[in-house]
Amino acid sequence: MIKIGIILGSTRPGRRGEQVATWVHETASRRTDAEFALVDLLDHPLPHLDEPTPALMSPGRYQHEHTRAWADTIAAFDGFVMVTPEYNQSAPGVLKNAIDYLYAEWNNKAAGFVSYGIVGGARAVEQLRLVCGALQIADVAPQVTLPLQTEFEDYTVFRPGAHSAGALDTLLDHVVAWSTALAPLRAAAPVAVAAT
């Protein structure tokens, strides 16, 4: 069965992303077409990229244990839903750093985006889509954008509307379908992970 990782891309104190990621995970877990797991970047503390060789040039050959553990986590999934805030019209640095640690482990997988912020996090997703292209991740067109003004009570307590739930279902349909469709490509190019 296809495995989808729901990546919570914020680690800052008081983050709203935990509420959003829990909603995504609870909604996704009711489905029977894939397995879903929450991946909180707080559980994967990665220093600013500290591998001496770029992952593109040495797939699976990592110097640091934290990189090998992160590579094992990402390699286990067939696709992703990235839950991201928008900071300064971009994705948070901690999410970009986590993405940059790896290359081959991301290849031939699908990704969808659930974003939140003043304009629903749309600008963060625009930039993440460019990064996905460089990593050979098929980013799906549907996305969920959650404006702080309408989806969060007093800008802090997450209260998703019915339209957001429908958008999430559509996004999950696409991530599962694309992750399934890309399975032959993943099988043809297995990743050597955690090698030293």
PDB file of N, CA, C and O in Angstrom, residues 5 17 19 25 52 72 74 81 83 86 129 132 172 181-183 196:
ATOM      1  N   GLY A   5       3.693  10.618   3.681  1.00  0.00           N
ATOM      2  CA  GLY A   5       4.154  11.351   4.858  1.00  0.00           C
ATOM      3  C   GLY A   5       3.559  12.745   4.873  1.00  0.00           C
ATOM      4  O   GLY A   5       3.588  13.451   3.865  1.00  0.00           O
ATOM      5  N   GLY A  17       0.819  25.298  12.849  1.00  0.00           N
ATOM      6  CA  GLY A  17       0.924  24.136  11.976  1.00  0.00           C
ATOM      7  C   GLY A  17       0.566  22.823  12.624  1.00  0.00           C
ATOM      8  O   GLY A  17       0.105  21.899  11.947  1.00  0.00           O
ATOM      9  N   GLN A  19      -1.880  22.226  14.667  1.00  0.00           N
ATOM     10  CA  GLN A  19      -3.334  22.064  14.527  1.00  0.00           C
ATOM     11  C   GLN A  19      -3.698  21.662  13.107  1.00  0.00           C
ATOM     12  O   GLN A  19      -4.537  20.783  12.883  1.00  0.00           O
ATOM     13  N   HIS A  25      -3.882  14.898   9.082  1.00  0.00           N
ATOM     14  CA  HIS A  25      -3.644  13.486   9.423  1.00  0.00           C
ATOM     15  C   HIS A  25      -4.936  12.770   9.801  1.00  0.00           C
ATOM     16  O   HIS A  25      -5.185  11.642   9.364  1.00  0.00           O
ATOM     17  N   PRO A  52      29.172  17.506   3.946  1.00  0.00           N
ATOM     18  CA  PRO A  52      30.237  18.106   3.141  1.00  0.00           C
ATOM     19  C   PRO A  52      30.045  17.966   1.627  1.00  0.00           C
ATOM     20  O   PRO A  52      30.583  18.755   0.862  1.00  0.00           O
ATOM     21  N   ASP A  72      16.380   7.829   5.912  1.00  0.00           N
ATOM     22  CA  ASP A  72      15.554   6.634   6.128  1.00  0.00           C
ATOM     23  C   ASP A  72      14.081   7.005   6.255  1.00  0.00           C
ATOM     24  O   ASP A  72      13.208   6.321   5.727  1.00  0.00           O
ATOM     25  N   ILE A  74      12.465   9.705   5.009  1.00  0.00           N
ATOM     26  CA  ILE A  74      11.906  10.163   3.734  1.00  0.00           C
ATOM     27  C   ILE A  74      11.834   9.023   2.729  1.00  0.00           C
ATOM     28  O   ILE A  74      10.859   8.904   1.977  1.00  0.00           O
ATOM     29  N   VAL A  81       2.470  15.168   1.863  1.00  0.00           N
ATOM     30  CA  VAL A  81       1.673  16.383   1.997  1.00  0.00           C
ATOM     31  C   VAL A  81       2.501  17.286   2.893  1.00  0.00           C
ATOM     32  O   VAL A  81       2.817  16.919   4.031  1.00  0.00           O
ATOM     33  N   VAL A  83       2.800  20.530   5.050  1.00  0.00           N
ATOM     34  CA  VAL A  83       2.025  21.535   5.771  1.00  0.00           C
ATOM     35  C   VAL A  83       2.989  22.670   6.092  1.00  0.00           C
ATOM     36  O   VAL A  83       3.949  22.481   6.844  1.00  0.00           O
ATOM     37  N   GLU A  86       3.629  30.502   5.791  1.00  0.00           N
ATOM     38  CA  GLU A  86       4.362  31.439   4.941  1.00  0.00           C
ATOM     39  C   GLU A  86       5.064  32.439   5.839  1.00  0.00           C
ATOM     40  O   GLU A  86       4.424  33.111   6.641  1.00  0.00           O
ATOM     41  N   ARG A 129       7.048  24.622  -4.937  1.00  0.00           N
ATOM     42  CA  ARG A 129       6.832  23.931  -6.223  1.00  0.00           C
ATOM     43  C   ARG A 129       8.103  23.970  -7.080  1.00  0.00           C
ATOM     44  O   ARG A 129       8.439  22.992  -7.748  1.00  0.00           O
ATOM     45  N   CYS A 132      10.464  21.418  -5.678  1.00  0.00           N
ATOM     46  CA  CYS A 132      10.027  20.061  -6.037  1.00  0.00           C
ATOM     47  C   CYS A 132      10.477  19.683  -7.444  1.00  0.00           C
ATOM     48  O   CYS A 132      10.929  18.555  -7.671  1.00  0.00           O
ATOM     49  N   LEU A 172      -5.738  15.095  -1.414  1.00  0.00           N
ATOM     50  CA  LEU A 172      -5.329  13.733  -1.047  1.00  0.00           C
ATOM     51  C   LEU A 172      -5.583  12.749  -2.184  1.00  0.00           C
ATOM     52  O   LEU A 172      -4.758  11.859  -2.442  1.00  0.00           O
ATOM     53  N   ALA A 181       0.931   6.165  -9.394  1.00  0.00           N
ATOM     54  CA  ALA A 181       1.369   6.167 -10.791  1.00  0.00           C
ATOM     55  C   ALA A 181       2.889   6.190 -10.925  1.00  0.00           C
ATOM     56  O   ALA A 181       3.442   5.644 -11.884  1.00  0.00           O
ATOM     57  N   LEU A 182       3.581   6.804  -9.973  1.00  0.00           N
ATOM     58  CA  LEU A 182       5.036   6.910 -10.038  1.00  0.00           C
ATOM     59  C   LEU A 182       5.763   5.688  -9.478  1.00  0.00           C
ATOM     60  O   LEU A 182       6.997   5.620  -9.546  1.00  0.00           O
ATOM     61  N   ALA A 183       5.030   4.725  -8.960  1.00  0.00           N
ATOM     62  CA  ALA A 183       5.653   3.534  -8.362  1.00  0.00           C
ATOM     63  C   ALA A 183       6.614   2.820  -9.308  1.00  0.00           C
ATOM     64  O   ALA A 183       7.706   2.409  -8.876  1.00  0.00           O
ATOM     65  N   THR A 196      27.402   4.385   4.348  1.00  0.00           N
ATOM     66  CA  THR A 196      28.493   5.255   4.819  1.00  0.00           C
ATOM     67  C   THR A 196      29.651   5.231   3.852  1.00  0.00           C
ATOM     68  O   THR A 196      29.744   4.397   3.012  1.00  0.00           O
TER      69      THR A 196
END
